[in-house]
Amino acid sequence: MANITKKVSWSGRGEDRGERTPLLNGAEDGKYNRQDFVRSRPKEIPHNEKLLSLKYESLDYDNSENQLFLEEERRMSHMGFRCLEIRRWVICGLIGFFTGLIACMIDIAVEKLAGIKYSVVKKNIEKFTEHGGLSISLILWAVLNSAFVMVGAIAVAFIEPIAAGSGIPQIKCYLNGVKIPRVVRLKTLVVKVFGVICSVAGGLAVGKEGPMIHSGAVVAAGVSQGRSTSLKKDLKMFEYFRRDTEKRDFVSAGAAAGVSAAFGAPVGGVLFSLEEGASFWNQMLTWRIFFASMVSSFTLNFFLSIYHGKPGELSSPGLINFGRFDGDTVQYNIYEIPLFIIIGALGGMLGALFNLLNNWLTIFRIRYIHRPCLQVMEAMLVAAVTATVSFAMIYFSNDCQPLGPDHSEEYPLQLFCADGEYNSMATAFFNTPERSVRSLFHNPPGTYNPVTLGVFTLAYFFLAVWTYGLTVSAGVFIPSLLIGAAWGRLFGILLSVIASSQPSWADPGKYALMGAAAQLGGIVRMTLSLTVILVEATGNVTYGFPIMLVLMTAKIVGDYFVEGLYDIHIKLQSVPFLHWEAPATSHWLTAREVMSSPVTCFNRVEKVGTIVDVLSNTSTNHNGFPVVTHTTGHDEPGKICGLILRSQLIVLLKHKVFVERASSRLIQRKLQLKDFRDAYPRFPPIQSIHVSQDERECMMDLTEFMNPTPYTVPQETSLPRVFKLFRALGLRHLVVVDDENRVVGLVTRKDLARYHIGKDGLEELHLAQT
Amino acid sequence: MANITKKVSWSGRGEDRGERTPLLNGAEDGKYNRQDFVRSRPKEIPHNEKLLSLKYESLDYDNSENQLFLEEERRMSHMGFRCLEIRRWVICGLIGFFTGLIACMIDIAVEKLAGIKYSVVKKNIEKFTEHGGLSISLILWAVLNSAFVMVGAIAVAFIEPIAAGSGIPQIKCYLNGVKIPRVVRLKTLVVKVFGVICSVAGGLAVGKEGPMIHSGAVVAAGVSQGRSTSLKKDLKMFEYFRRDTEKRDFVSAGAAAGVSAAFGAPVGGVLFSLEEGASFWNQMLTWRIFFASMVSSFTLNFFLSIYHGKPGELSSPGLINFGRFDGDTVQYNIYEIPLFIIIGALGGMLGALFNLLNNWLTIFRIRYIHRPCLQVMEAMLVAAVTATVSFAMIYFSNDCQPLGPDHSEEYPLQLFCADGEYNSMATAFFNTPERSVRSLFHNPPGTYNPVTLGVFTLAYFFLAVWTYGLTVSAGVFIPSLLIGAAWGRLFGILLSVIASSQPSWADPGKYALMGAAAQLGGIVRMTLSLTVILVEATGNVTYGFPIMLVLMTAKIVGDYFVEGLYDIHIKLQSVPFLHWEAPATSHWLTAREVMSSPVTCFNRVEKVGTIVDVLSNTSTNHNGFPVVTHTTGHDEPGKICGLILRSQLIVLLKHKVFVERASSRLIQRKLQLKDFRDAYPRFPPIQSIHVSQDERECMMDLTEFMNPTPYTVPQETSLPRVFKLFRALGLRHLVVVDDENRVVGLVTRKDLARYHIGKDGLEELHLAQT
């Protein structure tokens, strides 16, 4: 972790591919490895977390209000805006519907596949328990697990590496305004869904919730644009929404719909989307997000109710993810408050430990495990080890419990227990993690042996740490909840032993819930949205207050040690992520120090050759160019009169919107906003556009296409002030001007993101072309 | 409603009082009436709703980053910022605590007083039922009611008229950035609390929830400033927070804490505060708001649990406002969805009718009932009529129900029923509205006669319309819920009659809840926060989805007819309220058309006499002045180099920070930020500052005090773009410059608020010095 220059695999590849794939979660770009790395095949990829990558581009949340745009808006009647608004609602409805459908599909597929697997293994175990030779069962189990995981990992590693992990860090970045390439493509969605089914069915310590959230975001990006690049299909619908501003709003809705489907928590979904992503809170937008959320959870519940054989019963308790906490047993007392705080603190510490271990592991992965084959092998290894550990624990535990008539276990393993009894360790391991959480929450007191729970917590903790960051599509929510539920229940059992006189309040299920909240809170550090998600997922409001308390404590304690898991992964990938506020002690800095300069500017009427040369310059690779009035002096910067984007220039070049020097103002073709929208979001690289020598001598009039009123700040503006403007409006470029309105610098995302509070006060990250 | 100039009572009073009191809810400034109006005593105050008052000032959510401020921030270490942050959390905790305490006090006082009243009346009724002569009982009841209401109305009308109504429109305006004078003063709080106890105990069709929210906001404003003007006490604490930015954040927290205490809905509180107020969503701020909310509901529940004799049992169902919906009966089916939508539409229409009637009534009140005596008399009249109507309805209804052993009625009236039975109409009228809602939600099927419910709905609807806007402190939430619950229950009963084969799903309690949601949603038009509030207040998550659906439908249907009740009242008071976005069809307009010009500017070093003259000019009464570099030409505007506020200039004048012409740069006293903070928020008027003729010749150097980097926009910027910048950053002044950075205009709140979408497209409100 010393100051080694970071050379991750996608570095230094010029602009020929148009898009690069800097990946989160330690997964690497498969293609690149195979093509270019074969020759050198470095054993180690050095990594330094004090870097900020220059390779990420920003989304533009600020509309480019050029003449074309304004003309279109002005042509539109009030009725036209109404129709647009209705279309937005329709899109949100569709987003919710498809997200719910996909979530339902994942749910059912996982349940079916896991059911088949566990039945086969159970039969096998039962067979060999009598005859001896259980090692064959172990091998069967391990092989089955590895096979599932292998298929999933191959899909992820070789087809779409961005689909690795939970997807939440990527969505967080996207909503923050960082363009993560390929993150919202249809191909990613397919791989993600396929991958998560494999990895959950493969018995890994993973959940399907994160991928559902990512799926929602992809669905949103696809539906709102009315076309798919992967399918090469353009429905010619919703063309108005083909810009970053609108797309980002819909992706928020998609993420919310994903949460809503994953946990059955529509309000939690809205809050998640706001807590993680949004900055400017707009009432109408929030309502649309809410609507998408609502439709998504409705769709999921509707189809699941059919699947469960109770069509139309939308309020069936079986649809509540973690089981409904019953009205009578649900209570707590004021003297339990300190206990909840202790649980929260414990969760914060365990969460920090989890994050720290996973941080080291991820750095190790970035350095050494960057080839797809290795990644697949690691995933298979983890799957096999998970099966082995589970098997060993079940084998060596002799915690037999009577099998009641109303037992909730799907696959009770008798193993060495007496008839009519089952192995209780098996209920924890021999099950999908979601079901295990449910058992821990709701099984009556006495179901679990404290030793079993302790050993399980320990084993599962390390398995989960190892698993998160593998090249498989998988989430961390459910494993975290499971770890927490296990030690929370243990805590509850110990309490009831201590306070044996009053066993009624020390309900182990309640403490399992609190532990689950604490552990998850300690790992991901969400508070408001997580409270609501847990309340909605358990169908119970009464525990809302203790859950809040636990989550708050977990966050405060956890933050003392290390950041949240998602933030760690974002940082490890050197993403220029903008936090909510500028670092506290940054009033020393002004725009003058922060900005990049000198700035490449264009004249209002510029020579085509100049533009092509600037755009082709790979060493700078700017994306936004201030347009200035022509000045006489060469050294003196020009007065700002607009801002034009690389993407706009490329469309202009492609359509050859040139003015010949002699016959002034002879534009061959009138460009429309539609041309820009058709090219969005994958504008061709400059190299693909051929400009002849004659054309290089032509001029281009940018007046009509540039944004004539970019936001500007004076040089003396303090960093927090610049930051606030930039963040609140979701800008991509902020022009710094002197008191004559002459361009002196440009502030972009990386200029702001590189300042952060370190141990010795304000630190500056290095920028790197990695 | 013709185009009459509006001359409400606070008009044309010059600047001598420093603060004016434009009131919402039709309440008038008592003092002014008595002092100045006695001579003319106009019978009618003309009113025109197409006006925008110029008398409201804006809050400044943008920090004035002058040299003093920057120096202070730069001196502060990282540790210092940490301490500030901790102090913010402590303040939020205190806000929550005190808000909870006040809510608890209101709760208990209302319950006690209403208890005494109903016991007395009940005894009296019982006595006279036998002997005949029930008209004496009626008179007793009416007199008791009127007495309570009179006391409350006198307090409001004569002591603090701003305390009238629910306070939510005022808080909404405050959070939107409009300074409503005296709205967050201690005196207001005292009158508000006293007033609401009187009006609820007085049997009016009102709730105590709105006032609780207002109380929370006042507590927040007081605690965060560490001093009170009413008490003339300065604790010298929290001086850092003495500016609009910080204060507004705390007031958000206070409003959330108020909701949380009023409904036992901490998450709902946060959402309310965000939905109604915030624009820039900041994670840390949201968490603090959440914390205040949490503490508030905890405090309330803790004290109430002691009051109810179950100390420490924080999860007692009795603490859930509208009673917990039980786990077993709670369910719904897909074929009920259309029914919910019908209920929502019904609620939207009834809500729109409510708002329309109340709108007319409020205009009538503004015109004719503007003297405090009249207002008190009206309130007393309403109280007496309410008692009479109730009595008549109880008297003429012969709907007797058997009195079960576990009846939940506090004061069952036997009246003309047989022994062991009680009059069911009386349960609705002879009770605080909150308890009536609870009965409608939870009483078993068959408790109410459909005719009783129908008549009750009708009577209560008109009583509630008449009551809202009276000069009493009272909210509209509970009456709305009650009306809705009544017709919702009626709907449920009718359903179960129609679908007599399947009576299990047509639970009248469920439909009462949906009706309540629909009616409230139709009146106030909130969706997200209201869903969560209702879910939390009924302790049940299962109905979350239907409630959302109902609220959405109610909002869409209601918006088709007329605005929400709060918006109507805000509009009637001509408050320059900024909505979330600029009107859709406003791309035609640019900053040039929108801005005010010419602008009064100051030079960087300006003559004291000039400043005093400008500040004393009552015809302009500007609050922000661009500071420009000295220019040679007289006609040419100067280049902008800063922005200074009236309040800052006044502090400078007060402390005589002058430079004598001869001895340049000889400032007598170095001003500190503290001096500005001590004067905040009630800066003295310019008239109170004496400047001698000699001093008028001195100069003032504004460099150190002005904000050197105000936000500026070019003249060509479109209105939506200006609006976005203004709204997202919570600005008060936005300087419009030409391409040489010379000041050409100033955009303030009123310039943006006056555009709105009317029937024929974009309309412009007239500005008036009212």
PDB file of N, CA and C in Angstrom, chain B residues 153-195:
ATOM      1  N   ALA B 153     -59.564  31.892  21.907  1.00  0.00           N
ATOM      2  CA  ALA B 153     -59.632  32.858  20.814  1.00  0.00           C
ATOM      3  C   ALA B 153     -59.132  34.224  21.251  1.00  0.00           C
ATOM      4  N   ILE B 154     -59.440  34.594  22.484  1.00  0.00           N
ATOM      5  CA  ILE B 154     -58.957  35.895  22.976  1.00  0.00           C
ATOM      6  C   ILE B 154     -57.439  35.902  23.004  1.00  0.00           C
ATOM      7  N   ALA B 155     -56.865  34.823  23.512  1.00  0.00           N
ATOM      8  CA  ALA B 155     -55.407  34.749  23.568  1.00  0.00           C
ATOM      9  C   ALA B 155     -54.819  34.927  22.173  1.00  0.00           C
ATOM     10  N   VAL B 156     -55.420  34.221  21.220  1.00  0.00           N
ATOM     11  CA  VAL B 156     -54.876  34.282  19.864  1.00  0.00           C
ATOM     12  C   VAL B 156     -55.110  35.653  19.245  1.00  0.00           C
ATOM     13  N   ALA B 157     -56.332  36.136  19.320  1.00  0.00           N
ATOM     14  CA  ALA B 157     -56.679  37.357  18.592  1.00  0.00           C
ATOM     15  C   ALA B 157     -55.992  38.578  19.184  1.00  0.00           C
ATOM     16  N   PHE B 158     -55.892  38.625  20.506  1.00  0.00           N
ATOM     17  CA  PHE B 158     -55.375  39.853  21.101  1.00  0.00           C
ATOM     18  C   PHE B 158     -53.886  39.781  21.435  1.00  0.00           C
ATOM     19  N   ILE B 159     -53.383  38.611  21.693  1.00  0.00           N
ATOM     20  CA  ILE B 159     -51.985  38.545  22.113  1.00  0.00           C
ATOM     21  C   ILE B 159     -51.049  38.206  20.953  1.00  0.00           C
ATOM     22  N   GLU B 160     -51.361  37.160  20.215  1.00  0.00           N
ATOM     23  CA  GLU B 160     -50.436  36.764  19.145  1.00  0.00           C
ATOM     24  C   GLU B 160     -51.217  36.159  17.981  1.00  0.00           C
ATOM     25  N   PRO B 161     -51.678  37.019  17.066  1.00  0.00           N
ATOM     26  CA  PRO B 161     -52.544  36.516  15.987  1.00  0.00           C
ATOM     27  C   PRO B 161     -51.864  35.479  15.084  1.00  0.00           C
ATOM     28  N   ILE B 162     -50.529  35.478  15.038  1.00  0.00           N
ATOM     29  CA  ILE B 162     -49.856  34.527  14.158  1.00  0.00           C
ATOM     30  C   ILE B 162     -50.050  33.093  14.648  1.00  0.00           C
ATOM     31  N   ALA B 163     -50.484  32.957  15.902  1.00  0.00           N
ATOM     32  CA  ALA B 163     -50.686  31.616  16.451  1.00  0.00           C
ATOM     33  C   ALA B 163     -51.992  30.980  15.978  1.00  0.00           C
ATOM     34  N   ALA B 164     -52.758  31.695  15.164  1.00  0.00           N
ATOM     35  CA  ALA B 164     -54.017  31.137  14.690  1.00  0.00           C
ATOM     36  C   ALA B 164     -53.777  30.006  13.707  1.00  0.00           C
ATOM     37  N   GLY B 165     -54.743  29.130  13.610  1.00  0.00           N
ATOM     38  CA  GLY B 165     -54.686  28.064  12.623  1.00  0.00           C
ATOM     39  C   GLY B 165     -53.716  26.962  13.001  1.00  0.00           C
ATOM     40  N   SER B 166     -53.417  26.134  12.007  1.00  0.00           N
ATOM     41  CA  SER B 166     -52.601  24.967  12.315  1.00  0.00           C
ATOM     42  C   SER B 166     -51.125  25.307  12.374  1.00  0.00           C
ATOM     43  N   GLY B 167     -50.725  26.368  11.730  1.00  0.00           N
ATOM     44  CA  GLY B 167     -49.310  26.715  11.727  1.00  0.00           C
ATOM     45  C   GLY B 167     -48.541  26.023  10.620  1.00  0.00           C
ATOM     46  N   ILE B 168     -49.146  25.023  10.005  1.00  0.00           N
ATOM     47  CA  ILE B 168     -48.396  24.318   8.954  1.00  0.00           C
ATOM     48  C   ILE B 168     -48.125  25.217   7.743  1.00  0.00           C
ATOM     49  N   PRO B 169     -49.098  26.013   7.271  1.00  0.00           N
ATOM     50  CA  PRO B 169     -48.748  26.895   6.149  1.00  0.00           C
ATOM     51  C   PRO B 169     -47.589  27.828   6.494  1.00  0.00           C
ATOM     52  N   GLN B 170     -47.589  28.350   7.715  1.00  0.00           N
ATOM     53  CA  GLN B 170     -46.502  29.249   8.100  1.00  0.00           C
ATOM     54  C   GLN B 170     -45.165  28.533   8.102  1.00  0.00           C
ATOM     55  N   ILE B 171     -45.145  27.320   8.651  1.00  0.00           N
ATOM     56  CA  ILE B 171     -43.894  26.570   8.701  1.00  0.00           C
ATOM     57  C   ILE B 171     -43.445  26.208   7.289  1.00  0.00           C
ATOM     58  N   LYS B 172     -44.427  25.895   6.468  1.00  0.00           N
ATOM     59  CA  LYS B 172     -44.119  25.593   5.070  1.00  0.00           C
ATOM     60  C   LYS B 172     -43.444  26.798   4.403  1.00  0.00           C
ATOM     61  N   CYS B 173     -43.989  27.967   4.652  1.00  0.00           N
ATOM     62  CA  CYS B 173     -43.390  29.173   4.091  1.00  0.00           C
ATOM     63  C   CYS B 173     -42.001  29.399   4.645  1.00  0.00           C
ATOM     64  N   TYR B 174     -41.861  29.222   5.944  1.00  0.00           N
ATOM     65  CA  TYR B 174     -40.557  29.439   6.580  1.00  0.00           C
ATOM     66  C   TYR B 174     -39.525  28.522   5.950  1.00  0.00           C
ATOM     67  N   LEU B 175     -39.867  27.240   5.816  1.00  0.00           N
ATOM     68  CA  LEU B 175     -38.914  26.295   5.250  1.00  0.00           C
ATOM     69  C   LEU B 175     -38.673  26.574   3.769  1.00  0.00           C
ATOM     70  N   ASN B 176     -39.635  27.174   3.138  1.00  0.00           N
ATOM     71  CA  ASN B 176     -39.463  27.552   1.744  1.00  0.00           C
ATOM     72  C   ASN B 176     -38.516  28.748   1.617  1.00  0.00           C
ATOM     73  N   GLY B 177     -38.331  29.449   2.723  1.00  0.00           N
ATOM     74  CA  GLY B 177     -37.393  30.571   2.696  1.00  0.00           C
ATOM     75  C   GLY B 177     -38.041  31.927   2.857  1.00  0.00           C
ATOM     76  N   VAL B 178     -39.326  31.956   3.222  1.00  0.00           N
ATOM     77  CA  VAL B 178     -40.001  33.232   3.437  1.00  0.00           C
ATOM     78  C   VAL B 178     -39.989  33.548   4.929  1.00  0.00           C
ATOM     79  N   LYS B 179     -39.613  34.750   5.244  1.00  0.00           N
ATOM     80  CA  LYS B 179     -39.583  35.145   6.644  1.00  0.00           C
ATOM     81  C   LYS B 179     -40.973  35.598   7.048  1.00  0.00           C
ATOM     82  N   ILE B 180     -41.625  34.825   7.883  1.00  0.00           N
ATOM     83  CA  ILE B 180     -42.940  35.218   8.397  1.00  0.00           C
ATOM     84  C   ILE B 180     -42.677  35.773   9.791  1.00  0.00           C
ATOM     85  N   PRO B 181     -42.932  37.056  10.004  1.00  0.00           N
ATOM     86  CA  PRO B 181     -42.542  37.646  11.278  1.00  0.00           C
ATOM     87  C   PRO B 181     -43.199  36.968  12.475  1.00  0.00           C
ATOM     88  N   ARG B 182     -42.462  36.838  13.529  1.00  0.00           N
ATOM     89  CA  ARG B 182     -42.906  36.346  14.834  1.00  0.00           C
ATOM     90  C   ARG B 182     -43.351  34.880  14.826  1.00  0.00           C
ATOM     91  N   VAL B 183     -43.126  34.181  13.716  1.00  0.00           N
ATOM     92  CA  VAL B 183     -43.675  32.837  13.644  1.00  0.00           C
ATOM     93  C   VAL B 183     -42.922  31.866  14.546  1.00  0.00           C
ATOM     94  N   VAL B 184     -41.682  32.142  14.850  1.00  0.00           N
ATOM     95  CA  VAL B 184     -40.931  31.202  15.685  1.00  0.00           C
ATOM     96  C   VAL B 184     -40.529  31.837  17.018  1.00  0.00           C
ATOM     97  N   ARG B 185     -41.409  32.666  17.566  1.00  0.00           N
ATOM     98  CA  ARG B 185     -41.116  33.300  18.853  1.00  0.00           C
ATOM     99  C   ARG B 185     -41.716  32.508  20.014  1.00  0.00           C
ATOM    100  N   LEU B 186     -41.137  32.689  21.162  1.00  0.00           N
ATOM    101  CA  LEU B 186     -41.613  31.988  22.358  1.00  0.00           C
ATOM    102  C   LEU B 186     -43.063  32.356  22.680  1.00  0.00           C
ATOM    103  N   LYS B 187     -43.367  33.636  22.513  1.00  0.00           N
ATOM    104  CA  LYS B 187     -44.727  34.096  22.797  1.00  0.00           C
ATOM    105  C   LYS B 187     -45.732  33.353  21.924  1.00  0.00           C
ATOM    106  N   THR B 188     -45.361  33.196  20.663  1.00  0.00           N
ATOM    107  CA  THR B 188     -46.225  32.449  19.746  1.00  0.00           C
ATOM    108  C   THR B 188     -46.452  31.037  20.261  1.00  0.00           C
ATOM    109  N   LEU B 189     -45.362  30.442  20.741  1.00  0.00           N
ATOM    110  CA  LEU B 189     -45.469  29.069  21.237  1.00  0.00           C
ATOM    111  C   LEU B 189     -46.442  28.973  22.402  1.00  0.00           C
ATOM    112  N   VAL B 190     -46.292  29.903  23.337  1.00  0.00           N
ATOM    113  CA  VAL B 190     -47.150  29.862  24.531  1.00  0.00           C
ATOM    114  C   VAL B 190     -48.607  30.014  24.140  1.00  0.00           C
ATOM    115  N   VAL B 191     -48.886  31.014  23.298  1.00  0.00           N
ATOM    116  CA  VAL B 191     -50.266  31.231  22.875  1.00  0.00           C
ATOM    117  C   VAL B 191     -50.791  30.037  22.106  1.00  0.00           C
ATOM    118  N   LYS B 192     -49.933  29.486  21.261  1.00  0.00           N
ATOM    119  CA  LYS B 192     -50.338  28.350  20.439  1.00  0.00           C
ATOM    120  C   LYS B 192     -50.744  27.164  21.316  1.00  0.00           C
ATOM    121  N   VAL B 193     -49.883  26.839  22.275  1.00  0.00           N
ATOM    122  CA  VAL B 193     -50.152  25.687  23.129  1.00  0.00           C
ATOM    123  C   VAL B 193     -51.418  25.924  23.948  1.00  0.00           C
ATOM    124  N   PHE B 194     -51.504  27.100  24.537  1.00  0.00           N
ATOM    125  CA  PHE B 194     -52.678  27.427  25.332  1.00  0.00           C
ATOM    126  C   PHE B 194     -53.932  27.409  24.469  1.00  0.00           C
ATOM    127  N   GLY B 195     -53.800  27.992  23.290  1.00  0.00           N
ATOM    128  CA  GLY B 195     -54.945  28.087  22.379  1.00  0.00           C
ATOM    129  C   GLY B 195     -55.444  26.725  21.935  1.00  0.00           C
TER     130      GLY B 195
END
